[in-house]
PDB file of N, CA, C and O in Angstrom:
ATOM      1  N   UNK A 676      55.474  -7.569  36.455  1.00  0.00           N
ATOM      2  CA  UNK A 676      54.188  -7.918  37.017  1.00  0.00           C
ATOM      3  C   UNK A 676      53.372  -6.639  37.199  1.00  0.00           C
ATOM      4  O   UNK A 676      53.787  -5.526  37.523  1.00  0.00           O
ATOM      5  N   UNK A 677      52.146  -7.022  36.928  1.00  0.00           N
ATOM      6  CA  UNK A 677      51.050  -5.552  37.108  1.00  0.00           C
ATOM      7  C   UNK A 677      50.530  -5.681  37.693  1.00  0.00           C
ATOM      8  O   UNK A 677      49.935  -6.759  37.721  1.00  0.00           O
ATOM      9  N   UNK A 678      50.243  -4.476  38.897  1.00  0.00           N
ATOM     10  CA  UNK A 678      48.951  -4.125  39.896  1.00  0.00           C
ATOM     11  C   UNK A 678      47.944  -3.814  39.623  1.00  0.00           C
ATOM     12  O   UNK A 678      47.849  -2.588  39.563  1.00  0.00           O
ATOM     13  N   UNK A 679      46.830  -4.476  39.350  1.00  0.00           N
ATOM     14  CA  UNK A 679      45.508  -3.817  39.208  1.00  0.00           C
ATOM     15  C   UNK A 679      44.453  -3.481  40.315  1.00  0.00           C
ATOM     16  O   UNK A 679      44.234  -4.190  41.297  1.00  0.00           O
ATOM     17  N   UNK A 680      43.708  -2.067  39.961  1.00  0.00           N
ATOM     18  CA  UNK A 680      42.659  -2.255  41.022  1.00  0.00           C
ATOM     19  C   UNK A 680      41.930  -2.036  40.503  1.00  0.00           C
ATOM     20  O   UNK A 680      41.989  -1.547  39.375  1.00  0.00           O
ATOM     21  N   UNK A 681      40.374  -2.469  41.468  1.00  0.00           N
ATOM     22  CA  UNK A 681      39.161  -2.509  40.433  1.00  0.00           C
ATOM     23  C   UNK A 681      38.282  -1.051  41.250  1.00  0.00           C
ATOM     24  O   UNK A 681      38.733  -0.691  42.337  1.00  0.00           O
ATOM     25  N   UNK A 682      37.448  -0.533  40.848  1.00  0.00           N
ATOM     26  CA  UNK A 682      36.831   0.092  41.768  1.00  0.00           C
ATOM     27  C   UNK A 682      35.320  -0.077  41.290  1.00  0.00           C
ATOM     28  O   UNK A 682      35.063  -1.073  40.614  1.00  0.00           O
ATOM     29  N   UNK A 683      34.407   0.733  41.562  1.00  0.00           N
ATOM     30  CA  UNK A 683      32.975   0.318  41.182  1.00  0.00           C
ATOM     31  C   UNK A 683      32.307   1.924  41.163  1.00  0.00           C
ATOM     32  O   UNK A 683      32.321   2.796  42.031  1.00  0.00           O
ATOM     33  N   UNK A 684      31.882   1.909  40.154  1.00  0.00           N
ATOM     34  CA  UNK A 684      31.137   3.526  39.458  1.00  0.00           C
ATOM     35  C   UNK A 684      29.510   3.165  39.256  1.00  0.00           C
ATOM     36  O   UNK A 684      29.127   2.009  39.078  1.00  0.00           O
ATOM     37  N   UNK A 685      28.857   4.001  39.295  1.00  0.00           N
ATOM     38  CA  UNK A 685      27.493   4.189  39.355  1.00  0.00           C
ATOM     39  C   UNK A 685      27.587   5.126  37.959  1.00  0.00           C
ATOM     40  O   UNK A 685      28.419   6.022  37.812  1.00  0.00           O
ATOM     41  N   UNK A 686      26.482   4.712  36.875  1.00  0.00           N
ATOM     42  CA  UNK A 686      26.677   6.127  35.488  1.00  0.00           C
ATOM     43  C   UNK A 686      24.999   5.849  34.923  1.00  0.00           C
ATOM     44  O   UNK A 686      24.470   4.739  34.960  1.00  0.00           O
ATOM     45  N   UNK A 687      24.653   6.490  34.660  1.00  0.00           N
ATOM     46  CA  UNK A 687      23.292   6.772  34.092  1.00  0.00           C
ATOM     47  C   UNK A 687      23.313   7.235  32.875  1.00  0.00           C
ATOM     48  O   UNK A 687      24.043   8.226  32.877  1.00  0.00           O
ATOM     49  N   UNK A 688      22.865   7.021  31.766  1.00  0.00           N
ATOM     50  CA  UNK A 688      22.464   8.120  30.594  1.00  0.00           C
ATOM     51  C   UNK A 688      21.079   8.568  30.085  1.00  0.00           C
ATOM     52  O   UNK A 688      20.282   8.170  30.934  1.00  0.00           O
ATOM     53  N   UNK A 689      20.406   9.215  29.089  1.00  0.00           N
ATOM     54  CA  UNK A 689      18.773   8.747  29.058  1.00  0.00           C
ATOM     55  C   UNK A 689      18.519   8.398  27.427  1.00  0.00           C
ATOM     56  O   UNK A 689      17.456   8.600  26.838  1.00  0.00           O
ATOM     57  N   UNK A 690      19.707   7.842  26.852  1.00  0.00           N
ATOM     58  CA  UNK A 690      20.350   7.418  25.198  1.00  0.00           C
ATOM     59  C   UNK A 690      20.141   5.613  25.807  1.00  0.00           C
ATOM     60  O   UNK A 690      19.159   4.971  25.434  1.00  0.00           O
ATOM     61  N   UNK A 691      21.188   4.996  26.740  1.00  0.00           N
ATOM     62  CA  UNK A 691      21.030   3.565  26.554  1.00  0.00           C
ATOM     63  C   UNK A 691      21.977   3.010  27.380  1.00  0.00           C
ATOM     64  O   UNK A 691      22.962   3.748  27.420  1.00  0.00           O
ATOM     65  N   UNK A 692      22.108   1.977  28.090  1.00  0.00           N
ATOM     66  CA  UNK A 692      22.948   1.254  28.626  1.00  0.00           C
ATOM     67  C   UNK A 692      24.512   1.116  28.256  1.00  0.00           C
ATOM     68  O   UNK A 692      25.376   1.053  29.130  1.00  0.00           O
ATOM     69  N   UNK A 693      24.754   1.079  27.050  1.00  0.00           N
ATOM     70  CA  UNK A 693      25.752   1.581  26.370  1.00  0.00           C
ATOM     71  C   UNK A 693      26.174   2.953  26.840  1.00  0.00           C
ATOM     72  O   UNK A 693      27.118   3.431  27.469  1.00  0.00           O
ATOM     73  N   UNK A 694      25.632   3.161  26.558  1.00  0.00           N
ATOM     74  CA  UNK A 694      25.861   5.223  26.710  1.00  0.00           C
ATOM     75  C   UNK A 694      25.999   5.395  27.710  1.00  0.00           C
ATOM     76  O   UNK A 694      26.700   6.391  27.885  1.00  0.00           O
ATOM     77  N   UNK A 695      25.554   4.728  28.985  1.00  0.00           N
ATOM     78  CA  UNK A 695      25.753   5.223  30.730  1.00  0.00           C
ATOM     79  C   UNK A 695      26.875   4.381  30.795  1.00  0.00           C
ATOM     80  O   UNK A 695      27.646   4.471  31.751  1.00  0.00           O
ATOM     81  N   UNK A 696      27.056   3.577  29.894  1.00  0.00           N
ATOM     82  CA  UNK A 696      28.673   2.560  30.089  1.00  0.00           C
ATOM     83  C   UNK A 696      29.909   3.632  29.662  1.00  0.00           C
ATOM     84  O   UNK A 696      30.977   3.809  30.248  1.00  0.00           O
ATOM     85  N   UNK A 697      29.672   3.935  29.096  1.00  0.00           N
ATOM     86  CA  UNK A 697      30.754   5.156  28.386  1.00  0.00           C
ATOM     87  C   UNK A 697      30.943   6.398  28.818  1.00  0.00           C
ATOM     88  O   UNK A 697      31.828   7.211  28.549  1.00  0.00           O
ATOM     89  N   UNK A 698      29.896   6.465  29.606  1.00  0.00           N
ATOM     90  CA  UNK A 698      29.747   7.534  30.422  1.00  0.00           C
ATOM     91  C   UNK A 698      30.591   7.574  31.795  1.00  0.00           C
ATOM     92  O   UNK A 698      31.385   8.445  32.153  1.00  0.00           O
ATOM     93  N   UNK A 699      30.231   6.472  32.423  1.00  0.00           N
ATOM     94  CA  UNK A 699      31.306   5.935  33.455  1.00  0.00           C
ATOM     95  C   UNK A 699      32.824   5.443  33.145  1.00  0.00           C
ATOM     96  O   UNK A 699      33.674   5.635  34.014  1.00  0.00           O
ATOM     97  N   UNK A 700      32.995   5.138  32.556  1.00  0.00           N
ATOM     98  CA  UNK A 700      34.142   5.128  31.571  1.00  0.00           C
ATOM     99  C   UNK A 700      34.747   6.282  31.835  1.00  0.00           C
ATOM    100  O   UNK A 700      35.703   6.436  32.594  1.00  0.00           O
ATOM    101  N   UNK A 701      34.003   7.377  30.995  1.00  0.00           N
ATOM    102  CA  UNK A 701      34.755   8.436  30.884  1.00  0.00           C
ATOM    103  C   UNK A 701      34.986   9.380  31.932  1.00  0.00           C
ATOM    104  O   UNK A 701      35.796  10.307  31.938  1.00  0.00           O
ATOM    105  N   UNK A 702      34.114   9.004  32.887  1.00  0.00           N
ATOM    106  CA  UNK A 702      34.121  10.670  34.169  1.00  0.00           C
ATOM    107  C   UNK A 702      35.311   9.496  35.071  1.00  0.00           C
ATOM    108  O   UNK A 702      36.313  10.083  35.479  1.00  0.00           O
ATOM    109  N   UNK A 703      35.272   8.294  35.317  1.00  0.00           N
ATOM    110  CA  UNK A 703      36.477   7.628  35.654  1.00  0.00           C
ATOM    111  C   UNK A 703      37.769   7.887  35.092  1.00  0.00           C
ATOM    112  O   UNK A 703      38.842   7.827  35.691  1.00  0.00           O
ATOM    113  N   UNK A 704      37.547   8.225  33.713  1.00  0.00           N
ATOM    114  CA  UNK A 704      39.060   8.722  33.762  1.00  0.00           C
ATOM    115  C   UNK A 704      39.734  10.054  33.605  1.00  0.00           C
ATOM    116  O   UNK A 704      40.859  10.281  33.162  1.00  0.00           O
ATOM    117  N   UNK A 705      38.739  10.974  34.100  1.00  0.00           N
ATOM    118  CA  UNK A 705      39.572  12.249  35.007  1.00  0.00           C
ATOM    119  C   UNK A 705      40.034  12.165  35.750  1.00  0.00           C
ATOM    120  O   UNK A 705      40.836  13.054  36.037  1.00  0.00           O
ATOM    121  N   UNK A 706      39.839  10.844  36.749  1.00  0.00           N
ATOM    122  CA  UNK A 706      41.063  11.002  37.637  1.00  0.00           C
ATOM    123  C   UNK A 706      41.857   9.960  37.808  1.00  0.00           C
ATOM    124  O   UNK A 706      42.939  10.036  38.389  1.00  0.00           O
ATOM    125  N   UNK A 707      41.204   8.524  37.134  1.00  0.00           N
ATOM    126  CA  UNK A 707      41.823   7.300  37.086  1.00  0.00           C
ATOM    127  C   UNK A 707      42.936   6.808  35.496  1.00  0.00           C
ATOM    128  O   UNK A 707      42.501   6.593  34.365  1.00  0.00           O
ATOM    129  N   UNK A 708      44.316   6.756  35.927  1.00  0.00           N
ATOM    130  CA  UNK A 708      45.018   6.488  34.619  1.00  0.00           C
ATOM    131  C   UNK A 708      45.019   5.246  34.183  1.00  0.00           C
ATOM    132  O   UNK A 708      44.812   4.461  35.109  1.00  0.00           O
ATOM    133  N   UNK A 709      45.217   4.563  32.803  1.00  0.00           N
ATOM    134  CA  UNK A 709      45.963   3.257  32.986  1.00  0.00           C
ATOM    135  C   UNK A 709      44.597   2.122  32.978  1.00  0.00           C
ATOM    136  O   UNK A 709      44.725   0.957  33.355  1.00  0.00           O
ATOM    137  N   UNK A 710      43.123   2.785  32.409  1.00  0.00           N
ATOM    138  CA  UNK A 710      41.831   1.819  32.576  1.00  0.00           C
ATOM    139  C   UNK A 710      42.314   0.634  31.575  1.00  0.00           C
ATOM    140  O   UNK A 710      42.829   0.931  30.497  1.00  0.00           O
ATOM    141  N   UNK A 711      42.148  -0.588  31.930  1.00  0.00           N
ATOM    142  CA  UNK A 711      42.482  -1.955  31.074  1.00  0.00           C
ATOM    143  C   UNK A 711      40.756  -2.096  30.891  1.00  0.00           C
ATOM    144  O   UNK A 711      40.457  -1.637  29.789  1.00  0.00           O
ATOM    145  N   UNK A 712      39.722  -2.520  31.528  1.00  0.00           N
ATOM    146  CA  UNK A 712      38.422  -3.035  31.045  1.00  0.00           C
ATOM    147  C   UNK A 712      37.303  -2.083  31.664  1.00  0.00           C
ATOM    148  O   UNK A 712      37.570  -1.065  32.304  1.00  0.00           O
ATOM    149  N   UNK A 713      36.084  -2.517  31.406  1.00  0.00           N
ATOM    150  CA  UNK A 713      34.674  -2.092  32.322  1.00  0.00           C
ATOM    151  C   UNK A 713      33.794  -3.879  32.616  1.00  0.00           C
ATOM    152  O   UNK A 713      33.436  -4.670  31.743  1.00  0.00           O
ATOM    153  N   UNK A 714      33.732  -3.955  33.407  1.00  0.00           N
ATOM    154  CA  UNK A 714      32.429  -5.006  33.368  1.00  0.00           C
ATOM    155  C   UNK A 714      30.978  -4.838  34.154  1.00  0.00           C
ATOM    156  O   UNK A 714      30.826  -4.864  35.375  1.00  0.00           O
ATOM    157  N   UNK A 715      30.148  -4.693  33.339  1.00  0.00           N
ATOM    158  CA  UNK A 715      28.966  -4.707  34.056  1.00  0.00           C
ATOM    159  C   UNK A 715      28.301  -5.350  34.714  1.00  0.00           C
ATOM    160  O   UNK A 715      27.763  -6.420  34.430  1.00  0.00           O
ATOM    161  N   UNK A 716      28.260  -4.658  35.841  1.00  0.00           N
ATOM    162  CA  UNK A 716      27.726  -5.148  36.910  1.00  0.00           C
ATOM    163  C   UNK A 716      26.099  -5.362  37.142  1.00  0.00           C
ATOM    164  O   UNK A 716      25.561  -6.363  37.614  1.00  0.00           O
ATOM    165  N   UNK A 717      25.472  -4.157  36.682  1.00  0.00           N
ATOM    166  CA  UNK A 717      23.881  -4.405  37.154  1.00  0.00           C
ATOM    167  C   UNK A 717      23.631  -3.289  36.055  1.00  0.00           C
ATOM    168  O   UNK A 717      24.374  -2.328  35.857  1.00  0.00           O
ATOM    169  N   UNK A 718      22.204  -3.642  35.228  1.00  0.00           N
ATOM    170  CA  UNK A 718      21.582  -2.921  34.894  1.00  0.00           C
ATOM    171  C   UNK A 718      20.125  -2.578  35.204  1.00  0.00           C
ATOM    172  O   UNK A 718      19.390  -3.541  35.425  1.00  0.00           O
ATOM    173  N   UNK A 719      19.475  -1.066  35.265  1.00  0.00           N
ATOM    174  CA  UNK A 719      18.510  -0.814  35.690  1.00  0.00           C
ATOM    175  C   UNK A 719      17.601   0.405  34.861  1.00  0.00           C
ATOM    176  O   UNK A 719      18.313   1.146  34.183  1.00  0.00           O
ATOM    177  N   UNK A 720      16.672   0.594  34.842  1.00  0.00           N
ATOM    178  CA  UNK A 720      15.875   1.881  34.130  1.00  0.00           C
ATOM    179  C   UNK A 720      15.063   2.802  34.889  1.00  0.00           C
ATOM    180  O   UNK A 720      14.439   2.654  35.939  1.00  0.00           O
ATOM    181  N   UNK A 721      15.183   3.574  34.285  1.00  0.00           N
ATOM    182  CA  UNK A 721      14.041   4.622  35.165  1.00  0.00           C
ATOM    183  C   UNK A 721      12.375   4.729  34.319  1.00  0.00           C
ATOM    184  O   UNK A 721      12.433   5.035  33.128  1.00  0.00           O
ATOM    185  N   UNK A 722      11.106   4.509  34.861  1.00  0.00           N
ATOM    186  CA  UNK A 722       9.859   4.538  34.055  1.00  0.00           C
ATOM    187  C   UNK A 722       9.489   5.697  34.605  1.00  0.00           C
ATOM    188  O   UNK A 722       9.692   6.152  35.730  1.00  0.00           O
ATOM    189  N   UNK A 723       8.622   6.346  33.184  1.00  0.00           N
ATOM    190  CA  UNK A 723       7.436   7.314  33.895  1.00  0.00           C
ATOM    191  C   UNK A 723       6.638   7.277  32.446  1.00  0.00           C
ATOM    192  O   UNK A 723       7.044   7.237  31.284  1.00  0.00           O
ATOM    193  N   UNK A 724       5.084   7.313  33.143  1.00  0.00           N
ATOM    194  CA  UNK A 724       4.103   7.009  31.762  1.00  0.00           C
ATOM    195  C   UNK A 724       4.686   6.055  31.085  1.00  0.00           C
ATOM    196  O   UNK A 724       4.922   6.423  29.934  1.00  0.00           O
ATOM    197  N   UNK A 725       5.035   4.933  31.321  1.00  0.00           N
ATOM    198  CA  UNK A 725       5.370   3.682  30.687  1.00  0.00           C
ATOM    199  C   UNK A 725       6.248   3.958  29.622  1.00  0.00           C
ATOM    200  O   UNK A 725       6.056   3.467  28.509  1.00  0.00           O
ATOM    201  N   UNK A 726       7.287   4.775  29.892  1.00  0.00           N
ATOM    202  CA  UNK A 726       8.504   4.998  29.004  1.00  0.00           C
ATOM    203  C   UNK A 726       9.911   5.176  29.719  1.00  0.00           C
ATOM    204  O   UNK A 726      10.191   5.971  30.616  1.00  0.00           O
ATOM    205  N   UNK A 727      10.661   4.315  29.149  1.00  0.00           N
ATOM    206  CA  UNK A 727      12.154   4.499  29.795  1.00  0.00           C
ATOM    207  C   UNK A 727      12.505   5.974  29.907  1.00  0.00           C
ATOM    208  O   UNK A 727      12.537   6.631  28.866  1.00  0.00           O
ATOM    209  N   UNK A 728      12.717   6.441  30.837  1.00  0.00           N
ATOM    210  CA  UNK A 728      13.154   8.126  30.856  1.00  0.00           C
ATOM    211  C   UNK A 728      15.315   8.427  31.148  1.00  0.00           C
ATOM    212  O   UNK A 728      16.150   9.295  30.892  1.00  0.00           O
ATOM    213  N   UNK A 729      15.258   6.998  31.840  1.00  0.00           N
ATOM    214  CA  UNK A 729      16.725   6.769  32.296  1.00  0.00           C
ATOM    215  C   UNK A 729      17.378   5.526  32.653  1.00  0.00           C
ATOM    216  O   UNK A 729      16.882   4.733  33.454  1.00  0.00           O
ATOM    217  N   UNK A 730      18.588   5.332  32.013  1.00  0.00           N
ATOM    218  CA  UNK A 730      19.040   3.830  32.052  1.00  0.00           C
ATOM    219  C   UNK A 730      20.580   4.001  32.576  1.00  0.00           C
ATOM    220  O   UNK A 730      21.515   4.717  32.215  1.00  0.00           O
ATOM    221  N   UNK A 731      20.347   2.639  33.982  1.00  0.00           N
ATOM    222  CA  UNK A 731      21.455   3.483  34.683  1.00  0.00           C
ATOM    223  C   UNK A 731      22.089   1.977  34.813  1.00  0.00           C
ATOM    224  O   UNK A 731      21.477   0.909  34.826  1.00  0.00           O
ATOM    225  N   UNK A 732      23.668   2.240  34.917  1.00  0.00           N
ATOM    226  CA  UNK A 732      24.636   1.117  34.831  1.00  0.00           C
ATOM    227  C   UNK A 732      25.471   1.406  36.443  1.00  0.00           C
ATOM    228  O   UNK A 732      25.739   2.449  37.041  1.00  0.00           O
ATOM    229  N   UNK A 733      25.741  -0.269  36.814  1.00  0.00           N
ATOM    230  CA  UNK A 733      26.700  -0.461  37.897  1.00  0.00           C
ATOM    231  C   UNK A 733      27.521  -0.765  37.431  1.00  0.00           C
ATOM    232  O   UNK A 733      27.280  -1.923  37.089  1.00  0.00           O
ATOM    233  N   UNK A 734      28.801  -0.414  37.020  1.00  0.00           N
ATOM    234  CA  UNK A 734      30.420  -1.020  36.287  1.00  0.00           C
ATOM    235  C   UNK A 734      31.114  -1.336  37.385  1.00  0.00           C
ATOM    236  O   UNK A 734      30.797  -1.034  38.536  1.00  0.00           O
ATOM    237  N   UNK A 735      31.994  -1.899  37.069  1.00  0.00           N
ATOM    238  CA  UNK A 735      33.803  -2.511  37.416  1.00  0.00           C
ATOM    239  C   UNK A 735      34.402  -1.860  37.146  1.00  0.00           C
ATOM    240  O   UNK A 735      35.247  -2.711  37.423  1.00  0.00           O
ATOM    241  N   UNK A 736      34.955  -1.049  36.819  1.00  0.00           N
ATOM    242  CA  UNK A 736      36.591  -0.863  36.120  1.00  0.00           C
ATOM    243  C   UNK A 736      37.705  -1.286  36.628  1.00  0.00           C
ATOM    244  O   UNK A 736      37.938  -1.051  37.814  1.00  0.00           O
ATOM    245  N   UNK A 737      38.424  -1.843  36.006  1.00  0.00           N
ATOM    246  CA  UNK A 737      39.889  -1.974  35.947  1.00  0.00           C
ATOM    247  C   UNK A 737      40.896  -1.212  35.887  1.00  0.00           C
ATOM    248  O   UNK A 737      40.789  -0.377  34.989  1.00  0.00           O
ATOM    249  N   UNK A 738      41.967  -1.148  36.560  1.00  0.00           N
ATOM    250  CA  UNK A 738      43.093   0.086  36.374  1.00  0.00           C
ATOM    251  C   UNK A 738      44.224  -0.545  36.402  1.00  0.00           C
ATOM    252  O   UNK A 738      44.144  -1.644  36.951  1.00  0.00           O
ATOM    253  N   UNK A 739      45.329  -0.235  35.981  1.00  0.00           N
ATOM    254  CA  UNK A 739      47.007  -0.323  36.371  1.00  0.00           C
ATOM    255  C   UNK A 739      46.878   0.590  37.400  1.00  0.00           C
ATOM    256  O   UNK A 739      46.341   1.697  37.374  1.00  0.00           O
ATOM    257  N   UNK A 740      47.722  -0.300  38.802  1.00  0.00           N
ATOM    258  CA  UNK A 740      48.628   1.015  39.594  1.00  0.00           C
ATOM    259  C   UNK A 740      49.797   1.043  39.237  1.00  0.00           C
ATOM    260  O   UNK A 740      50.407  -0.016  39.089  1.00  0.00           O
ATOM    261  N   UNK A 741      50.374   2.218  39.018  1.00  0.00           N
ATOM    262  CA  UNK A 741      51.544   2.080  38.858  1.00  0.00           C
ATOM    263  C   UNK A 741      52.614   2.116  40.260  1.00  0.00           C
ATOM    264  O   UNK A 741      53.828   1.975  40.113  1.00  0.00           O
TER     265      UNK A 741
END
């Protein structure tokens, strides 16, 4: 049987929603081992002069504890 825990990351990129997904992803796993998923939680942008400047993601992640 497996323990999972979920925790919740904040990640931004100024490429795309994707990209702040992967982003959180990845700075999560410097210290988190064992990631099974991401699910997104909320997406949001940053405007200035009527142009996206920053697109920022609320994730899930998933982990094994061991």
């Amino acid at each position: 049987m497996s323990v999972l825990k979920v925790i919740e990351v904040l990640a931004n990129s100024n490429k795309s929603w994707e990209d702040a997904t992967r982003n959180a992803v990845k700075h999560a796993a410097k210290s988190v081992k064992n990631i099974r998923s991401v699910y997104v939680n909320e997406q949001s942008a940053m405007v200035s002069n009527n142009d996206i400047t920053e697109f920022r993601v609320n994730v899930k992640i998933t982990f094994e504890v061991n």
